[in-house]
Coordinates of C-alpha atoms in Angstrom, one line a residue:
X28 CA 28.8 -73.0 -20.7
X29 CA 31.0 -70.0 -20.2
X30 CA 33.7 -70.1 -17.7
X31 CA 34.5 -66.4 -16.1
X32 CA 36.9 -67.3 -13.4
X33 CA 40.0 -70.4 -13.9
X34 CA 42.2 -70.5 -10.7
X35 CA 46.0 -70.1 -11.5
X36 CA 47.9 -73.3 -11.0
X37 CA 50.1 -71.9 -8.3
X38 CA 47.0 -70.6 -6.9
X39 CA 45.4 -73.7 -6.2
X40 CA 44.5 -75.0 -2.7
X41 CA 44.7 -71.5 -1.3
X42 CA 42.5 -69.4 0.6
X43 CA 39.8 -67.3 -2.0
X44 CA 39.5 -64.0 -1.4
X45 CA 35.8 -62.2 -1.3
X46 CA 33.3 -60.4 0.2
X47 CA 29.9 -61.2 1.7
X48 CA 27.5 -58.3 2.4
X49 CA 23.5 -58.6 1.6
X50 CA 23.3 -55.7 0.1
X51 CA 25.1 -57.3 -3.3
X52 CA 21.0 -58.4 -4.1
X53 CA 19.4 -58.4 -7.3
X54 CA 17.7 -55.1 -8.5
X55 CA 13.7 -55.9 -8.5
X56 CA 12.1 -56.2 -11.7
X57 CA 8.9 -57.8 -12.7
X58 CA 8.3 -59.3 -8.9
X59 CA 4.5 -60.4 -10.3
X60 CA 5.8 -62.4 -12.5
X61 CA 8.4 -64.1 -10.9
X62 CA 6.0 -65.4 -8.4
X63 CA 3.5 -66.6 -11.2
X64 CA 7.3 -68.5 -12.5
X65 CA 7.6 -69.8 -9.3
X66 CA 3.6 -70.7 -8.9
X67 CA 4.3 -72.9 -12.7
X68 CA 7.6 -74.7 -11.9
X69 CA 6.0 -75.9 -8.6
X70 CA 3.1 -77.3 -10.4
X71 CA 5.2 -79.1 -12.6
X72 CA 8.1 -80.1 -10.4
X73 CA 6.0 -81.0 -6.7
X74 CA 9.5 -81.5 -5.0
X75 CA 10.8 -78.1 -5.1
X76 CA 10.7 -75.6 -2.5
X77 CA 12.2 -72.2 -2.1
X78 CA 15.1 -71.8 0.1
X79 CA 18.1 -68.7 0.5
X80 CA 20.9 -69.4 -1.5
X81 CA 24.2 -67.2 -2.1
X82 CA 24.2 -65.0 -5.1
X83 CA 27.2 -63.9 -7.6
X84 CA 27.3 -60.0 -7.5
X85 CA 30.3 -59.7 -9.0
X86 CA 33.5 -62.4 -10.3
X87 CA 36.6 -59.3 -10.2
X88 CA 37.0 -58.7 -6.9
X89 CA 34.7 -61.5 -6.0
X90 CA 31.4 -59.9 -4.4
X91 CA 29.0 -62.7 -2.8
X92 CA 25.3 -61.9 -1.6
X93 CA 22.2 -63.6 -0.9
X94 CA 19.2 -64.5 -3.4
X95 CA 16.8 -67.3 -3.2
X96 CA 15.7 -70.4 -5.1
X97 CA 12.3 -68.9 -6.2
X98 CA 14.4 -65.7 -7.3
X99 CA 15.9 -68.2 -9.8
X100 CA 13.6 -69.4 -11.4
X101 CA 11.5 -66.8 -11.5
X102 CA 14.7 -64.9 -13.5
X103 CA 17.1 -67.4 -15.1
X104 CA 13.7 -70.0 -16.4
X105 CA 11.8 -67.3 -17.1
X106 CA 10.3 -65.9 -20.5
X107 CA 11.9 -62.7 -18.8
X108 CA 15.4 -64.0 -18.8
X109 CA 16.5 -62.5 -22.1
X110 CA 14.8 -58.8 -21.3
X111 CA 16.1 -58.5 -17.5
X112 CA 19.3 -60.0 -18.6
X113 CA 19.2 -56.9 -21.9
X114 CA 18.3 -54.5 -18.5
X115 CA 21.4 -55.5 -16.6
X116 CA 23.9 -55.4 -19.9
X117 CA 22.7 -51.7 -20.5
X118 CA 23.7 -50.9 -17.2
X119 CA 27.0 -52.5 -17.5
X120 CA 26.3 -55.7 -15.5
X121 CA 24.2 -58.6 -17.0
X122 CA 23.5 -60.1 -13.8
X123 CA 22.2 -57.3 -11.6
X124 CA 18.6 -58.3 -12.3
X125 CA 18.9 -62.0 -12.1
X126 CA 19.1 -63.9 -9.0
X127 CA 22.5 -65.3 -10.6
X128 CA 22.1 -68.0 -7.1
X129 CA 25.6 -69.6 -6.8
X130 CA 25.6 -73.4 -7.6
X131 CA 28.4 -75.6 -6.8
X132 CA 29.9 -78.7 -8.7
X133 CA 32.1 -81.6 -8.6
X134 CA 35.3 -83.4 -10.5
X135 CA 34.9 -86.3 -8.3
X136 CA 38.4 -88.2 -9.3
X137 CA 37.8 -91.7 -7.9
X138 CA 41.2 -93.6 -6.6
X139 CA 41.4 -95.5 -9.5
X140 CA 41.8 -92.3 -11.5
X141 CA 38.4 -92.1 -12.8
X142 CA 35.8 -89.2 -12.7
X143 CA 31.9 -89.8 -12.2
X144 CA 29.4 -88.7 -13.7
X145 CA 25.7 -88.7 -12.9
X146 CA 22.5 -88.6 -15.3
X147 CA 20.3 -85.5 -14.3
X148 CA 16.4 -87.2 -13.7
X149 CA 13.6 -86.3 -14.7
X150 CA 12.7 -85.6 -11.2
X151 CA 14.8 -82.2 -10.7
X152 CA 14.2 -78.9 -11.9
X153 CA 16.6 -78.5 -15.0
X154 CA 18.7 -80.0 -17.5
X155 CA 16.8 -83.2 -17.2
X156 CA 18.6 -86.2 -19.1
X157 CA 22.4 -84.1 -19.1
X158 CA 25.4 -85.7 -17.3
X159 CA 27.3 -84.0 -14.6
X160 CA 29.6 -84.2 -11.4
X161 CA 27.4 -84.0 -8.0
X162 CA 26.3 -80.9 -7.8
X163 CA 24.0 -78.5 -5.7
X164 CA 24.1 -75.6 -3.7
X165 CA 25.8 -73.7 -1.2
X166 CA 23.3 -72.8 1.7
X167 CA 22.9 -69.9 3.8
X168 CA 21.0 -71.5 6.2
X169 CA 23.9 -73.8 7.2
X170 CA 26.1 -71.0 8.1
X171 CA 26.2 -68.4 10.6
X172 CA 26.2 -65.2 8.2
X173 CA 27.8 -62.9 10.5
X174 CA 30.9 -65.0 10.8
X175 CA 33.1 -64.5 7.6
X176 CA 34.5 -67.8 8.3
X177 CA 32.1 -69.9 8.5
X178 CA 30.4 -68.3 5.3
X179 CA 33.6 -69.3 3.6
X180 CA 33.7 -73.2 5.2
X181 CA 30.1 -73.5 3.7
X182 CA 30.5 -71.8 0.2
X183 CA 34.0 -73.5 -0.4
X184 CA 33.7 -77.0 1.6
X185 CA 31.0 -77.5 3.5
X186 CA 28.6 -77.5 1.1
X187 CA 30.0 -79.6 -2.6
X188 CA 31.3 -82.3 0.3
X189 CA 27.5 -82.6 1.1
X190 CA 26.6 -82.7 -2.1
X191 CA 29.0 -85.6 -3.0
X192 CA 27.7 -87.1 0.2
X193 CA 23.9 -87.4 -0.4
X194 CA 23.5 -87.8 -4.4
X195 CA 26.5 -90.0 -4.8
X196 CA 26.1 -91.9 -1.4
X197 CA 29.7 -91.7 -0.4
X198 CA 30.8 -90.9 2.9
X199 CA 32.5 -87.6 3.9
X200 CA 35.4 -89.3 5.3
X201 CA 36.2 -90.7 2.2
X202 CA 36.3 -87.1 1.0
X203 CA 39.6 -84.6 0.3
X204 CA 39.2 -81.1 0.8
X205 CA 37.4 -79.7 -2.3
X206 CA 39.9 -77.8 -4.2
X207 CA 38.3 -74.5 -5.8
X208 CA 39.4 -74.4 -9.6
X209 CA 36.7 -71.8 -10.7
X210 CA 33.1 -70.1 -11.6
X211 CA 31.2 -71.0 -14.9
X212 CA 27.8 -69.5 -16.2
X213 CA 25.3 -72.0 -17.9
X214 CA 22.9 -71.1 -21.0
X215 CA 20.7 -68.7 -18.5
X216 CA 23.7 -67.0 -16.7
X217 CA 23.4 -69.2 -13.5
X218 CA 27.1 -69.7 -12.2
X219 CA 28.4 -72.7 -10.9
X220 CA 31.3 -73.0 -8.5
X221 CA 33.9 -75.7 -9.6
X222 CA 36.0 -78.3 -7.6
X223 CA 37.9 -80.4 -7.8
X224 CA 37.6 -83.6 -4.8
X225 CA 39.4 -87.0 -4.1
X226 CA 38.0 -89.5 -3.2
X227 CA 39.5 -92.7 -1.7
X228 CA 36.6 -95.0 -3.0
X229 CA 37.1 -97.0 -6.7
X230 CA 34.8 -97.3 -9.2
X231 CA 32.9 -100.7 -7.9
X232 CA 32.6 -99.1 -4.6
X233 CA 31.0 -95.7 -6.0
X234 CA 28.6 -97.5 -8.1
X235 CA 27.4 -99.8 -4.6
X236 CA 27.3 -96.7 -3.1
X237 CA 25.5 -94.9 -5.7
X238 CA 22.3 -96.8 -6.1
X239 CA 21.5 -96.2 -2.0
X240 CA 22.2 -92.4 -1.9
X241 CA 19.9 -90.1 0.4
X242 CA 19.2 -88.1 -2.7
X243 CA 19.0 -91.2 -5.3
X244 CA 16.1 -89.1 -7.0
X245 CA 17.7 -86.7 -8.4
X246 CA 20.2 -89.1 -11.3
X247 CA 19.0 -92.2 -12.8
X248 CA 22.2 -92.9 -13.8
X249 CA 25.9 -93.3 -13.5
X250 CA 28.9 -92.7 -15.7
X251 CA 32.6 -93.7 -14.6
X252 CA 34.7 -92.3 -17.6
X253 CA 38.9 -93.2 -17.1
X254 CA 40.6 -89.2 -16.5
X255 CA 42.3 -89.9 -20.2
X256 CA 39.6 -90.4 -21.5
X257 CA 37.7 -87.3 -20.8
X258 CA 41.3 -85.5 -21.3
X259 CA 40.9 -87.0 -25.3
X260 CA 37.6 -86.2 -26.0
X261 CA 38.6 -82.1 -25.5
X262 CA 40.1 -83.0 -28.8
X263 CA 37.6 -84.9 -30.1
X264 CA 33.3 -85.8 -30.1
X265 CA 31.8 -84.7 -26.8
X266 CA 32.0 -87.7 -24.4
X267 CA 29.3 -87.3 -22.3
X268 CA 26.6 -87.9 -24.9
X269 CA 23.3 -89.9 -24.2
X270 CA 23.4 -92.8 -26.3
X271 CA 21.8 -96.0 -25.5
X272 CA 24.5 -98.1 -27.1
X273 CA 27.4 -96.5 -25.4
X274 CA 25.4 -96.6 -21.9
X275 CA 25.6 -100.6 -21.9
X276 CA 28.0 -101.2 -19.1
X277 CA 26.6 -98.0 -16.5
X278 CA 24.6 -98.6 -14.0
X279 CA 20.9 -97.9 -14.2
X280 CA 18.2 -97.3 -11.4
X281 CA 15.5 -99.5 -11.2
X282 CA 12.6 -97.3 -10.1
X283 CA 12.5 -99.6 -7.3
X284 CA 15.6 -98.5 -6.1
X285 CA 14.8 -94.7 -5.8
X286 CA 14.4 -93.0 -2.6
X287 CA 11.4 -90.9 -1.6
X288 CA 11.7 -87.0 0.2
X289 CA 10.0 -84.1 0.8

């Protein structure tokens, strides 16, 4: 994980700065073989489905277009990813032919000062079996492009509240508003908004809510780690590791309990 942007601490809570425009688009490369990435993945993983997402153009001054899900993984999962990403770097930007779709994730900080975690399932599309805050993406479709300000409610609010919402099951009026700490590329480039979000609920509440969320499929389980504790393990073995003797007190889906969608 590499992060690119870290908001200042005075900066914090205010309005982000950045421009929308679709013309900040990937360059085309290799369209054929995107489409035969896409064509795989859907074989393998029978809930996806494409859908326009918002793309990363540029982090200094912040330039935001539009890509799509299919774009993705036709560019960041593909056997392609290390020669288009090569293309870009030559040109002086890594990203221009990568779809580079903007995701968005959560430091849910639970009342009793507590952040949760949830295990990816084997269900979704990546990192399969890896912890992480509720996470997602921003959606075009939810917003009216041609209105700055509601492109900005749905890439910095709208949108990681939702997410919170449906994979964690809590409601959005036990939500603060999200507060935008920074971007971070994964392994394949793909950035992630961060925030940071309050929420009024305490850990037995989370976990009740938890099991019966709309998107229920998508973790298998949850991890309620103390905010000390994840401040200690920067100094020490990575926290957040998959072990079946440290994973005796989370709570664990019964297959039963999971929720079926298109």
């Amino acid at each position: 994980m590499r992060v690119v942007c870290v908001v200042k601490a005075k900066d914090l809570g205010k309005e982000v700065a950045f421009e929308f425009s679709a013309t900040h688009a990937r360059k085309p490369c290799f369209e054929e073989d995107i489409e035969a990435a896409w064509a795989r993945k859907k074989a393998a993983k029978s809930r996806l489905f494409n859908a326009s997402k918002f793309r990363l153009a540029n982090v200094d001054p912040l330039r935001i277009g539009l890509t799509d899900y299919k774009d993705y993984v036709g560019t960041h999962l593909s056997a392609r990813f290390a020669e288009l990403r090569a293309r870009g770097a030559k040109e002086g930007d890594e990203l221009a032919y990568l779809s580079a779709a903007i995701g968005c994730e959560a430091v849910l900080r639970l009342a009793d000062d507590k952040l949760l975690f949830l295990r990816r399932s084997t269900e979704v599309a990546t990192y399969a079996g890896y912890f992480n805050g509720p996470s997602g993406h921003a959606e075009p479709s939810k917003c009216d492009l041609t209105d700055p300000a509601s492109v900005r409610k749905e890439l910095f609010e709208t949108s990681i509240c939702a997410e919170i919402a449906e994979e964690a099951g809590v409601s959005l009026r036990d939500l603060a508003r999200p507060i935008f700490l920074g971007i971070m590329l994964d392994a394949a480039l793909k950035p992630d908004f961060l925030f940071l979000v309050d929420c009024r609920l305490t850990e037995s509440q989370v976990r009740d809510a938890w099991i019966h969320a709309e998107e229920a499929w998508e973790s298998d389980r949850a991890l309620v780690v103390p905010v000390s504790d994840v401040i200690a393990s920067w100094c020490g073995p990575h926290l957040l590791r998959d072990k079946d003797d440290d994973d005796k007190d989370d709570d664990v889906k019964d297959p039963g309990d999971k929720v079926e969608h298109d």
